[in-house]
PDB file of C-alpha atoms in Angstrom:
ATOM      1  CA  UNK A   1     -37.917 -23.151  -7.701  1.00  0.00           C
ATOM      2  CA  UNK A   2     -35.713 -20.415  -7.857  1.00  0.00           C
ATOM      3  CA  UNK A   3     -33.488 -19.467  -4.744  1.00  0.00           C
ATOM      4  CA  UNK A   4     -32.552 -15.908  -4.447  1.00  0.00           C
ATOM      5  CA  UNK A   5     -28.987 -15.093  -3.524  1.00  0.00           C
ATOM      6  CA  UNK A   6     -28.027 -11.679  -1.964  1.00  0.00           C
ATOM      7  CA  UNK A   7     -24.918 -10.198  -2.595  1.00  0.00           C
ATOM      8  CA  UNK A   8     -23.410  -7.365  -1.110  1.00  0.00           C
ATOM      9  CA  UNK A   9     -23.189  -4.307  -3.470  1.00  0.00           C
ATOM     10  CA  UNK A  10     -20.128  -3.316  -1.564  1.00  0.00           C
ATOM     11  CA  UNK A  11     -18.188  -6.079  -2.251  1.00  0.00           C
ATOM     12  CA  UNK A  12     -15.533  -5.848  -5.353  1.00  0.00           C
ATOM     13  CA  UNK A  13     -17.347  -8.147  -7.593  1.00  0.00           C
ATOM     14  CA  UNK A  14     -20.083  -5.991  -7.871  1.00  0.00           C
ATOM     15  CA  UNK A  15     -18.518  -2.627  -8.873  1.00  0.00           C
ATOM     16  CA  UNK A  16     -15.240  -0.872  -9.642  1.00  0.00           C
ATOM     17  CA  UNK A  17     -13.667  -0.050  -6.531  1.00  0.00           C
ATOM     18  CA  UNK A  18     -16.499   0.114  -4.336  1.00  0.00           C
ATOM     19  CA  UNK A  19     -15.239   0.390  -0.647  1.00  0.00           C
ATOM     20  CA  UNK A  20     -17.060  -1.974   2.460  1.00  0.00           C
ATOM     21  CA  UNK A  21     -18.302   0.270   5.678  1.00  0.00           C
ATOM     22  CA  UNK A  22     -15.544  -1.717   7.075  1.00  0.00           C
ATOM     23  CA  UNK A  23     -12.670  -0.143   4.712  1.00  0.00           C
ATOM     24  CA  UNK A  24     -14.838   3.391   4.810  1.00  0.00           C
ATOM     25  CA  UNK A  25     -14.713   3.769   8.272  1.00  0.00           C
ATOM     26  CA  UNK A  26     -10.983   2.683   8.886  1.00  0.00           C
ATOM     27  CA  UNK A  27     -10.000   5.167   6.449  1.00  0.00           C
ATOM     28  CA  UNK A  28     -12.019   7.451   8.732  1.00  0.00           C
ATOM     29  CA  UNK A  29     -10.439   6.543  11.844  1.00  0.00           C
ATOM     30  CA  UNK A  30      -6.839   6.553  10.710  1.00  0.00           C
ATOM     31  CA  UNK A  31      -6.820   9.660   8.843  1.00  0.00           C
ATOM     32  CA  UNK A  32      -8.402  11.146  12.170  1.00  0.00           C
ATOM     33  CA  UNK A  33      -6.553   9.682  14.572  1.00  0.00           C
ATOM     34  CA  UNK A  34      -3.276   9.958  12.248  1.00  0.00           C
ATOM     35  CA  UNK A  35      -0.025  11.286  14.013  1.00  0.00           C
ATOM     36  CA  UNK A  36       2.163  11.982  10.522  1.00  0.00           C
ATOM     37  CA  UNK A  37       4.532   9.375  10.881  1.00  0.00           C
ATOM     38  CA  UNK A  38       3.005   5.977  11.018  1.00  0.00           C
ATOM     39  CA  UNK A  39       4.150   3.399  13.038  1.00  0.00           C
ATOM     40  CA  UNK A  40       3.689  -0.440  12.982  1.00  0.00           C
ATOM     41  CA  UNK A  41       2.498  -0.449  17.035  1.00  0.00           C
ATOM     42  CA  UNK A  42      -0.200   2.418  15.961  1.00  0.00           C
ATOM     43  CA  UNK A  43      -3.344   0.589  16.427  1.00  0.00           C
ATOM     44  CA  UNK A  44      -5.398   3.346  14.390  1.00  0.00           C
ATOM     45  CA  UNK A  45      -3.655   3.138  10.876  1.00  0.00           C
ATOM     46  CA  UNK A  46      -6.204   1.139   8.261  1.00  0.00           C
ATOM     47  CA  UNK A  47      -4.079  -1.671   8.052  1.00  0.00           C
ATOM     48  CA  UNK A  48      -4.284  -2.779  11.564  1.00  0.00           C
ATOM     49  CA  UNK A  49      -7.856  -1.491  11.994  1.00  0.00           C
ATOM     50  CA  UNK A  50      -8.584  -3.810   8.913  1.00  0.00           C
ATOM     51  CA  UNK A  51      -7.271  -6.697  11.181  1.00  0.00           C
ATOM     52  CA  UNK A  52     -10.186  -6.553  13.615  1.00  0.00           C
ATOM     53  CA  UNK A  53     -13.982  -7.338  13.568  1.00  0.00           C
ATOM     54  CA  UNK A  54     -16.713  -4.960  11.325  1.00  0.00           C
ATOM     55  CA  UNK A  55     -17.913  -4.157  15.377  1.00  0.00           C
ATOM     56  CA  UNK A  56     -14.428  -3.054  16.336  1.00  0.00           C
ATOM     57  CA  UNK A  57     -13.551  -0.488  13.714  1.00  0.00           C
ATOM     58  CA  UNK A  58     -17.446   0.784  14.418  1.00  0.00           C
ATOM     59  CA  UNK A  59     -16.503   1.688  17.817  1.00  0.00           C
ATOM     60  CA  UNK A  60     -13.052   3.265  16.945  1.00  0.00           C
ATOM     61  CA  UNK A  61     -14.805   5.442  14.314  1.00  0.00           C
ATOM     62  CA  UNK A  62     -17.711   6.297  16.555  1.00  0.00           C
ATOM     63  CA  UNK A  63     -14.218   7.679  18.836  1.00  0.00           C
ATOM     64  CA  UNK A  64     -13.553   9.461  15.752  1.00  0.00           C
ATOM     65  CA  UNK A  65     -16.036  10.967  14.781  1.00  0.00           C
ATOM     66  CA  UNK A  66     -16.406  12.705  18.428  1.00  0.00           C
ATOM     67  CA  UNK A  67     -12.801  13.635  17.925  1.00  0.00           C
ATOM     68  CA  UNK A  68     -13.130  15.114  14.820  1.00  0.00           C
ATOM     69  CA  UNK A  69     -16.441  17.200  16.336  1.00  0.00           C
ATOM     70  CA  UNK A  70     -14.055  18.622  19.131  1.00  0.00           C
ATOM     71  CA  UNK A  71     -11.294  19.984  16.418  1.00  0.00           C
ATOM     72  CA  UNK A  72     -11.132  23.188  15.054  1.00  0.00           C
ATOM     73  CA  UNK A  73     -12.412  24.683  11.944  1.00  0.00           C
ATOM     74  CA  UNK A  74      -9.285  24.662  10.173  1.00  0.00           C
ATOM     75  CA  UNK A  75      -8.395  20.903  10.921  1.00  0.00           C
ATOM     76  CA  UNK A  76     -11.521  20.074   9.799  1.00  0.00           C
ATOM     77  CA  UNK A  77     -10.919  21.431   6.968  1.00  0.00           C
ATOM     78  CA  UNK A  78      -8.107  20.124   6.422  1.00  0.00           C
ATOM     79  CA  UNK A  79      -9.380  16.202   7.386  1.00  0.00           C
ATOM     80  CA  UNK A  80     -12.314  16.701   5.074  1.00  0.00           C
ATOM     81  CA  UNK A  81      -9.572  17.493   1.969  1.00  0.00           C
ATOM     82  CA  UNK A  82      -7.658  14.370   2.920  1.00  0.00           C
ATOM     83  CA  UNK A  83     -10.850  12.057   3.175  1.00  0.00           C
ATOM     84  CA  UNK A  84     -11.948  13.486  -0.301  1.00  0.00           C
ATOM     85  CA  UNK A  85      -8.246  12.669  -1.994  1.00  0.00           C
ATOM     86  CA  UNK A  86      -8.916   9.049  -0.325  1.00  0.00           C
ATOM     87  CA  UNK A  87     -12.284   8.613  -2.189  1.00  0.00           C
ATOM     88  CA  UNK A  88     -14.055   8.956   1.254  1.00  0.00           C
ATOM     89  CA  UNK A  89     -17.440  11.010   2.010  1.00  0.00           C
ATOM     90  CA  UNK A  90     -17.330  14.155   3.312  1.00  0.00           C
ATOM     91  CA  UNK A  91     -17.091  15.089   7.191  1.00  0.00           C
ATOM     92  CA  UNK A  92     -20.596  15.921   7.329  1.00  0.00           C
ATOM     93  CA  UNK A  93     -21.834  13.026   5.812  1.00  0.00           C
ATOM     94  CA  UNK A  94     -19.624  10.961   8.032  1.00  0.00           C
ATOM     95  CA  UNK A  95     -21.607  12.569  11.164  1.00  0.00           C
ATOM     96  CA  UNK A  96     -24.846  11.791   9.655  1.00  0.00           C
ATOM     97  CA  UNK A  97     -26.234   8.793  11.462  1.00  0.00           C
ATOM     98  CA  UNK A  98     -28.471   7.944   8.639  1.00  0.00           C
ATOM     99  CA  UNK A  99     -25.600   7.426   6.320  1.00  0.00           C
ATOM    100  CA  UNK A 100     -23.793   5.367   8.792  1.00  0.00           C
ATOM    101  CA  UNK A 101     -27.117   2.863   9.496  1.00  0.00           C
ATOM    102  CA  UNK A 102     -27.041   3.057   5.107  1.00  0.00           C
ATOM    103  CA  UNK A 103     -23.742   1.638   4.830  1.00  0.00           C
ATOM    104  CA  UNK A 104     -24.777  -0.990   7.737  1.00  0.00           C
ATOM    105  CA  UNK A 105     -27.645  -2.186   5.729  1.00  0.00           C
ATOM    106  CA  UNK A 106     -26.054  -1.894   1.808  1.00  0.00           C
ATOM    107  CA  UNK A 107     -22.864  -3.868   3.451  1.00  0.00           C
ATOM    108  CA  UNK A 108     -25.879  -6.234   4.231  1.00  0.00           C
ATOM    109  CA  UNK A 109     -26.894  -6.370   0.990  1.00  0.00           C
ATOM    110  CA  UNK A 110     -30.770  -6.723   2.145  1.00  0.00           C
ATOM    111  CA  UNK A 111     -33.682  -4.339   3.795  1.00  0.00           C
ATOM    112  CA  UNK A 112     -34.599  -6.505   6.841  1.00  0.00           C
ATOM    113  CA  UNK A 113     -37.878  -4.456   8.449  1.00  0.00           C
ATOM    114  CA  UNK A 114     -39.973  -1.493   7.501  1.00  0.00           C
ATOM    115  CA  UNK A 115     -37.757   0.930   9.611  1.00  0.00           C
ATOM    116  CA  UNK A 116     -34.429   0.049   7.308  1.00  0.00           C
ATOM    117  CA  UNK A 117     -36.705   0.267   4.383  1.00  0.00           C
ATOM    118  CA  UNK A 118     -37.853   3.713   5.424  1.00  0.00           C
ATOM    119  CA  UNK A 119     -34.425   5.005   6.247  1.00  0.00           C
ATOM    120  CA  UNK A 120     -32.662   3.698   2.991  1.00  0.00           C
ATOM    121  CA  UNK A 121     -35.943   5.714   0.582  1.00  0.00           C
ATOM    122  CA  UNK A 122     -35.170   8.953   3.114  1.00  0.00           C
ATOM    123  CA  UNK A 123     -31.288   8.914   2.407  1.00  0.00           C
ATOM    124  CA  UNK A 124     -31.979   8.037  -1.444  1.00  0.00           C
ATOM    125  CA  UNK A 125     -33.684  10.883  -1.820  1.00  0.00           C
ATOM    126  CA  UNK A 126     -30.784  13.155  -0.541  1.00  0.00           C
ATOM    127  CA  UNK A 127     -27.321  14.708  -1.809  1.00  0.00           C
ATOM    128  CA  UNK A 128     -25.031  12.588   0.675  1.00  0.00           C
ATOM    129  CA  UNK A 129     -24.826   9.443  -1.273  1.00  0.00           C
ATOM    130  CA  UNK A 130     -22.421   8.820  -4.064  1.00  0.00           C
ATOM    131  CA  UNK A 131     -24.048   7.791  -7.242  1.00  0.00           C
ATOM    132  CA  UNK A 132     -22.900   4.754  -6.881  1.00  0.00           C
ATOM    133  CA  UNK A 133     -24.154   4.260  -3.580  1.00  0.00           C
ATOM    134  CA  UNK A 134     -27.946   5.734  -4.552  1.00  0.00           C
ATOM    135  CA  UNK A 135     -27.710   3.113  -7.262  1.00  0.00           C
ATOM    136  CA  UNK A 136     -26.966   0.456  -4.575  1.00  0.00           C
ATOM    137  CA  UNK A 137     -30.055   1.990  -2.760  1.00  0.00           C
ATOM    138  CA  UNK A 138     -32.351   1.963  -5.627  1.00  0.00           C
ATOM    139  CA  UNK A 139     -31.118  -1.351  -5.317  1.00  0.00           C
ATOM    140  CA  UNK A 140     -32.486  -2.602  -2.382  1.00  0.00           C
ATOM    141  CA  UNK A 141     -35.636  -0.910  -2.108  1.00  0.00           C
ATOM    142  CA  UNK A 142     -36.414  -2.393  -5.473  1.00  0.00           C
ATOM    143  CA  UNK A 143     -35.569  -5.722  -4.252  1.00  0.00           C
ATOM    144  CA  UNK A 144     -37.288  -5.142  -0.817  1.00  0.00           C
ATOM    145  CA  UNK A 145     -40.606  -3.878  -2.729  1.00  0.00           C
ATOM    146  CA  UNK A 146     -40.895  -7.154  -4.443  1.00  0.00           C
ATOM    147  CA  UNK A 147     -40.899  -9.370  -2.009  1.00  0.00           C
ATOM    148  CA  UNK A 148     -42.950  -6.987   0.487  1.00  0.00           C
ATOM    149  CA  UNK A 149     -46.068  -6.311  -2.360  1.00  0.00           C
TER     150      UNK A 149
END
């Protein structure tokens, strides 16, 4: 008997440098909330958002993403040209809900329900996934499908 071991695709040993939501969205948050200089007491800089839970740097980048909504044009642009030097998705994708619930579920590593299932084929089938991230949801639906036919 054969025991089936899930790994999540975000984790190093299963790519190149394939970032975790958790390292995604505390890029987010400290390029967002950054000030210019950074200082060791600044609770928003990666490093000490990287000290707290996966649920903690969640809710600080659900308070960045509503600051980053509330900026103007031209800092946005200029936030969306920092996240792309970091390697991070774009603004828009980063407001996208559905992207957000994908990273929940690939960090995972596993389609739970129906409803996950559903939203990972939807976001598949769009342009807001990195390839390697549509590969990691190819991924999982295939893996879902076969134990769900």
């Amino acid at each position: 008997m054969s025991q089936l071991f899930t790994v999540s695709p975000f984790k190093p040993s299963c790519g190149a440098d394939m970032k975790t939501e958790k390292e995604i969205l505390a890029e987010f948050t400290a390029l967002v909330f950054e000030k210019g200089q950074p200082s060791a007491m600044d609770i928003f800089t990666k490093q000490n958002l990287l000290k707290g839970s996966l649920t903690s740097v969640r809710l600080a980048a659900n308070d960045a993403l509503e600051l980053s909504a509330l900026m103007r044009q031209d800092e946005q642009n200029k936030l969306n040209l920092k996240m792309k030097e970091s390697g991070l998705p774009s603004l828009t994708t980063m407001h996208n809900k559905a992207f957000r619930n994908f990273l929940k579920i690939a960090n995972r590593g596993i389609i739970k329900k129906e409803q996950e299932y559903q939203l990972v084929r939807s976001v598949s089938e769009t342009t807001i996934l990195s390839l390697e991230q549509q590969s990691i949801a190819y991924k999982l639906l295939e893996s879902y499908e076969q134990t769900h036919s």
